[in-house]
Structure formats: structure tokens, C-alpha cells
PDB file of C-alpha atoms in Angstrom:
ATOM      1  CA  UNK N1111    -116.260  33.798 -58.594  1.00 49.00           C
ATOM      2  CA  UNK N1112    -118.179  34.475 -61.380  1.00 50.00           C
ATOM      3  CA  UNK N1113    -117.427  31.646 -63.131  1.00 54.00           C
ATOM      4  CA  UNK N1114    -118.869  30.066 -61.130  1.00 58.00           C
ATOM      5  CA  UNK N1115    -116.499  27.184 -60.230  1.00 72.00           C
ATOM      6  CA  UNK N1116    -116.704  27.536 -56.745  1.00 83.00           C
ATOM      7  CA  UNK N1117    -112.909  28.553 -54.470  1.00 89.00           C
ATOM      8  CA  UNK N1118    -112.344  26.982 -51.102  1.00 90.00           C
ATOM      9  CA  UNK N1119    -109.846  27.439 -48.191  1.00 91.00           C
ATOM     10  CA  UNK N1120    -107.447  24.745 -48.413  1.00 88.00           C
ATOM     11  CA  UNK N1121    -105.372  25.487 -46.277  1.00 93.00           C
ATOM     12  CA  UNK N1122    -104.137  27.526 -42.671  1.00 95.00           C
ATOM     13  CA  UNK N1123    -100.751  28.570 -43.998  1.00 93.00           C
ATOM     14  CA  UNK N1124     -98.166  29.012 -40.361  1.00 95.00           C
ATOM     15  CA  UNK N1125     -94.864  29.743 -41.458  1.00 94.00           C
ATOM     16  CA  UNK N1126     -91.742  28.140 -39.924  1.00 95.00           C
ATOM     17  CA  UNK N1127     -88.323  28.951 -38.900  1.00 93.00           C
ATOM     18  CA  UNK N1128     -87.797  24.821 -38.326  1.00 95.00           C
ATOM     19  CA  UNK N1129     -90.702  22.145 -40.733  1.00 95.00           C
ATOM     20  CA  UNK N1130     -89.513  19.190 -38.584  1.00 95.00           C
ATOM     21  CA  UNK N1131     -89.799  20.480 -35.540  1.00 95.00           C
ATOM     22  CA  UNK N1132     -93.153  22.816 -35.960  1.00 96.00           C
ATOM     23  CA  UNK N1133     -94.043  19.388 -37.740  1.00 96.00           C
ATOM     24  CA  UNK N1134     -93.854  17.412 -34.153  1.00 96.00           C
ATOM     25  CA  UNK N1135     -94.849  19.954 -32.051  1.00 96.00           C
ATOM     26  CA  UNK N1136     -98.691  19.798 -33.499  1.00 96.00           C
ATOM     27  CA  UNK N1137     -97.840  15.723 -34.216  1.00 96.00           C
ATOM     28  CA  UNK N1138     -96.958  14.841 -30.891  1.00 96.00           C
ATOM     29  CA  UNK N1139     -97.981  17.540 -28.882  1.00 92.00           C
ATOM     30  CA  UNK N1140    -101.261  17.501 -30.803  1.00 91.00           C
ATOM     31  CA  UNK N1141    -102.143  14.661 -32.197  1.00 95.00           C
ATOM     32  CA  UNK N1142    -102.357  15.848 -35.783  1.00 96.00           C
ATOM     33  CA  UNK N1143    -101.283  13.085 -37.869  1.00 97.00           C
ATOM     34  CA  UNK N1144     -98.740  13.896 -40.892  1.00 97.00           C
ATOM     35  CA  UNK N1145    -100.510  13.566 -44.175  1.00 96.00           C
ATOM     36  CA  UNK N1146     -97.131  15.216 -46.367  1.00 93.00           C
ATOM     37  CA  UNK N1147     -93.358  16.548 -45.657  1.00 95.00           C
ATOM     38  CA  UNK N1148     -91.676  18.236 -48.352  1.00 92.00           C
ATOM     39  CA  UNK N1149     -87.826  17.562 -46.958  1.00 90.00           C
ATOM     40  CA  UNK N1150     -87.560  20.825 -44.701  1.00 92.00           C
ATOM     41  CA  UNK N1151     -89.507  23.437 -46.951  1.00 92.00           C
ATOM     42  CA  UNK N1152     -93.644  22.418 -46.122  1.00 93.00           C
ATOM     43  CA  UNK N1153     -95.039  20.360 -43.820  1.00 96.00           C
ATOM     44  CA  UNK N1154     -99.262  20.230 -44.381  1.00 96.00           C
ATOM     45  CA  UNK N1155    -101.312  18.219 -41.346  1.00 97.00           C
ATOM     46  CA  UNK N1156    -104.686  17.552 -40.996  1.00 96.00           C
ATOM     47  CA  UNK N1157    -106.993  19.676 -38.991  1.00 92.00           C
ATOM     48  CA  UNK N1158    -109.763  17.663 -39.977  1.00 90.00           C
ATOM     49  CA  UNK N1159    -111.166  19.436 -42.304  1.00 89.00           C
ATOM     50  CA  UNK N1160    -108.317  22.668 -42.548  1.00 92.00           C
ATOM     51  CA  UNK N1161    -105.245  21.562 -43.752  1.00 95.00           C
ATOM     52  CA  UNK N1162    -102.184  23.365 -41.316  1.00 96.00           C
ATOM     53  CA  UNK N1163     -99.543  24.086 -43.556  1.00 94.00           C
ATOM     54  CA  UNK N1164     -95.860  24.671 -42.300  1.00 96.00           C
ATOM     55  CA  UNK N1165     -93.904  26.559 -44.407  1.00 92.00           C
ATOM     56  CA  UNK N1166     -90.124  26.809 -44.296  1.00 92.00           C
ATOM     57  CA  UNK N1167     -87.523  29.034 -47.365  1.00 84.00           C
ATOM     58  CA  UNK N1168     -88.670  29.465 -51.017  1.00 79.00           C
ATOM     59  CA  UNK N1169     -92.514  28.043 -49.719  1.00 82.00           C
ATOM     60  CA  UNK N1170     -92.698  31.320 -46.940  1.00 83.00           C
ATOM     61  CA  UNK N1171     -94.426  33.854 -49.800  1.00 85.00           C
ATOM     62  CA  UNK N1172     -96.615  35.774 -46.780  1.00 87.00           C
ATOM     63  CA  UNK N1173     -93.749  37.797 -45.471  1.00 87.00           C
ATOM     64  CA  UNK N1174     -93.070  36.407 -42.034  1.00 88.00           C
ATOM     65  CA  UNK N1175     -97.279  36.087 -40.846  1.00 92.00           C
ATOM     66  CA  UNK N1176    -100.135  34.062 -40.929  1.00 93.00           C
ATOM     67  CA  UNK N1177    -102.049  33.777 -43.803  1.00 94.00           C
ATOM     68  CA  UNK N1178    -105.479  31.976 -44.864  1.00 94.00           C
ATOM     69  CA  UNK N1179    -104.698  29.639 -48.649  1.00 93.00           C
ATOM     70  CA  UNK N1180    -107.475  28.710 -50.909  1.00 95.00           C
ATOM     71  CA  UNK N1181    -107.628  26.658 -53.531  1.00 93.00           C
ATOM     72  CA  UNK N1182    -109.234  29.027 -56.464  1.00 95.00           C
ATOM     73  CA  UNK N1183    -109.697  26.693 -60.000  1.00 94.00           C
ATOM     74  CA  UNK N1184    -107.399  29.820 -61.896  1.00 95.00           C
ATOM     75  CA  UNK N1185    -105.071  31.883 -59.796  1.00 96.00           C
ATOM     76  CA  UNK N1186    -104.740  34.350 -63.125  1.00 96.00           C
ATOM     77  CA  UNK N1187    -108.369  34.572 -63.517  1.00 95.00           C
ATOM     78  CA  UNK N1188    -108.209  35.329 -59.194  1.00 96.00           C
ATOM     79  CA  UNK N1189    -106.086  37.336 -59.000  1.00 97.00           C
ATOM     80  CA  UNK N1190    -107.577  39.775 -61.995  1.00 97.00           C
ATOM     81  CA  UNK N1191    -110.933  39.890 -60.350  1.00 96.00           C
ATOM     82  CA  UNK N1192    -109.091  40.836 -56.123  1.00 97.00           C
ATOM     83  CA  UNK N1193    -107.292  43.352 -57.971  1.00 97.00           C
ATOM     84  CA  UNK N1194    -109.771  44.598 -60.546  1.00 96.00           C
ATOM     85  CA  UNK N1195    -112.175  45.733 -57.099  1.00 96.00           C
ATOM     86  CA  UNK N1196    -109.007  46.965 -55.142  1.00 96.00           C
ATOM     87  CA  UNK N1197    -106.614  44.230 -53.555  1.00 96.00           C
ATOM     88  CA  UNK N1198    -103.019  44.580 -53.384  1.00 97.00           C
ATOM     89  CA  UNK N1199    -101.232  42.115 -55.205  1.00 98.00           C
ATOM     90  CA  UNK N1200     -98.417  41.102 -52.769  1.00 96.00           C
ATOM     91  CA  UNK N1201     -96.992  38.564 -54.492  1.00 96.00           C
ATOM     92  CA  UNK N1202     -97.696  37.768 -58.439  1.00 97.00           C
ATOM     93  CA  UNK N1203     -98.427  34.284 -60.159  1.00 96.00           C
ATOM     94  CA  UNK N1204     -95.645  32.153 -59.711  1.00 95.00           C
ATOM     95  CA  UNK N1205     -96.003  27.738 -60.163  1.00 92.00           C
ATOM     96  CA  UNK N1206     -93.946  25.977 -57.069  1.00 83.00           C
ATOM     97  CA  UNK N1207     -93.204  23.231 -57.107  1.00 80.00           C
ATOM     98  CA  UNK N1208     -96.933  21.544 -56.271  1.00 82.00           C
ATOM     99  CA  UNK N1209     -98.911  24.283 -57.556  1.00 90.00           C
ATOM    100  CA  UNK N1210     -99.207  27.639 -59.367  1.00 95.00           C
ATOM    101  CA  UNK N1211     -99.681  30.117 -56.646  1.00 94.00           C
ATOM    102  CA  UNK N1212    -100.208  33.803 -56.036  1.00 97.00           C
ATOM    103  CA  UNK N1213    -100.718  36.632 -52.718  1.00 96.00           C
ATOM    104  CA  UNK N1214    -103.527  39.315 -52.433  1.00 96.00           C
ATOM    105  CA  UNK N1215    -104.246  41.433 -49.095  1.00 96.00           C
ATOM    106  CA  UNK N1216    -107.162  41.222 -47.946  1.00 95.00           C
ATOM    107  CA  UNK N1217    -109.409  44.542 -47.089  1.00 91.00           C
ATOM    108  CA  UNK N1218    -107.350  45.090 -43.561  1.00 89.00           C
ATOM    109  CA  UNK N1219    -104.333  44.178 -45.594  1.00 91.00           C
ATOM    110  CA  UNK N1220    -103.775  40.341 -44.148  1.00 94.00           C
ATOM    111  CA  UNK N1221    -101.901  37.938 -46.834  1.00 95.00           C
ATOM    112  CA  UNK N1222    -104.542  36.274 -48.810  1.00 95.00           C
ATOM    113  CA  UNK N1223    -103.040  32.510 -51.247  1.00 94.00           C
ATOM    114  CA  UNK N1224    -104.532  31.722 -53.548  1.00 96.00           C
ATOM    115  CA  UNK N1225    -103.402  28.034 -55.240  1.00 94.00           C
ATOM    116  CA  UNK N1226    -104.179  26.220 -57.930  1.00 95.00           C
ATOM    117  CA  UNK N1227    -102.475  22.306 -57.878  1.00 90.00           C
ATOM    118  CA  UNK N1228    -100.077  21.937 -60.548  1.00 88.00           C
ATOM    119  CA  UNK N1229    -101.415  18.532 -63.177  1.00 80.00           C
ATOM    120  CA  UNK N1230     -99.625  15.522 -61.869  1.00 74.00           C
ATOM    121  CA  UNK N1231     -97.255  14.064 -64.327  1.00 65.00           C
TER     122      UNK N1231
END
């Protein structure tokens, strides 16, 4: 990013039709600790350096396909830079319950979620 701030992979995002069942699969079957859940919409599991994020309903923003989620200092600036470089905008920036996020496409057409946490209240 041009301002010198580093982006980092925050999570691998998997769509889920049943967050509780998916979280149990990864927790009980593979031993990944649950970091937090948000009802039947979202769960974050500790993947040992990368979070496995399970998303359903309004939290599922990638059209039903897995995606990398990249934390950036400024979502709007990252979207502007990437679209200037030719990335398609798949979903414009919007505020969710925990973050601002947008989705762009990489050169192979894979969705990339760009996010920045909302300030704590």
C-alpha cells in the first residue's frame, strides 16, 4: 500500500449454512479453539496464526466461496488502489457489526475481503 502501512492476512473466510455445526466440526474434530461466536452469523476459530472465519447470512459476503480476508488500515483507500490497478469491485465498502469491509477480485477472479475493525465504543 502506498502509505507505508502494512496489510496482513486476518483470516480465511469460509461460507457456512450452519455456523454452529461448522464450528463444532473444526473445534471438536480438529481441535481448533473457538475465539468467539456471534450467534448463528459468525464464528472465529484460532488456526495457529491465521483465523478460520465461518460466516452465514449477512456476514457471508463472498458469493458462497472461500476467500482470504485481509486487514488494511483504510478499506476505501485499499479499494481505490486495487480498482485503479484493474481489480473488479465485487462488493462496495459497508459497515458490518464489527468492521468495515469490501470485496474485490484478484487477477484470477478469487474474492478478496478487505476489512478494517470498527473503533471500539
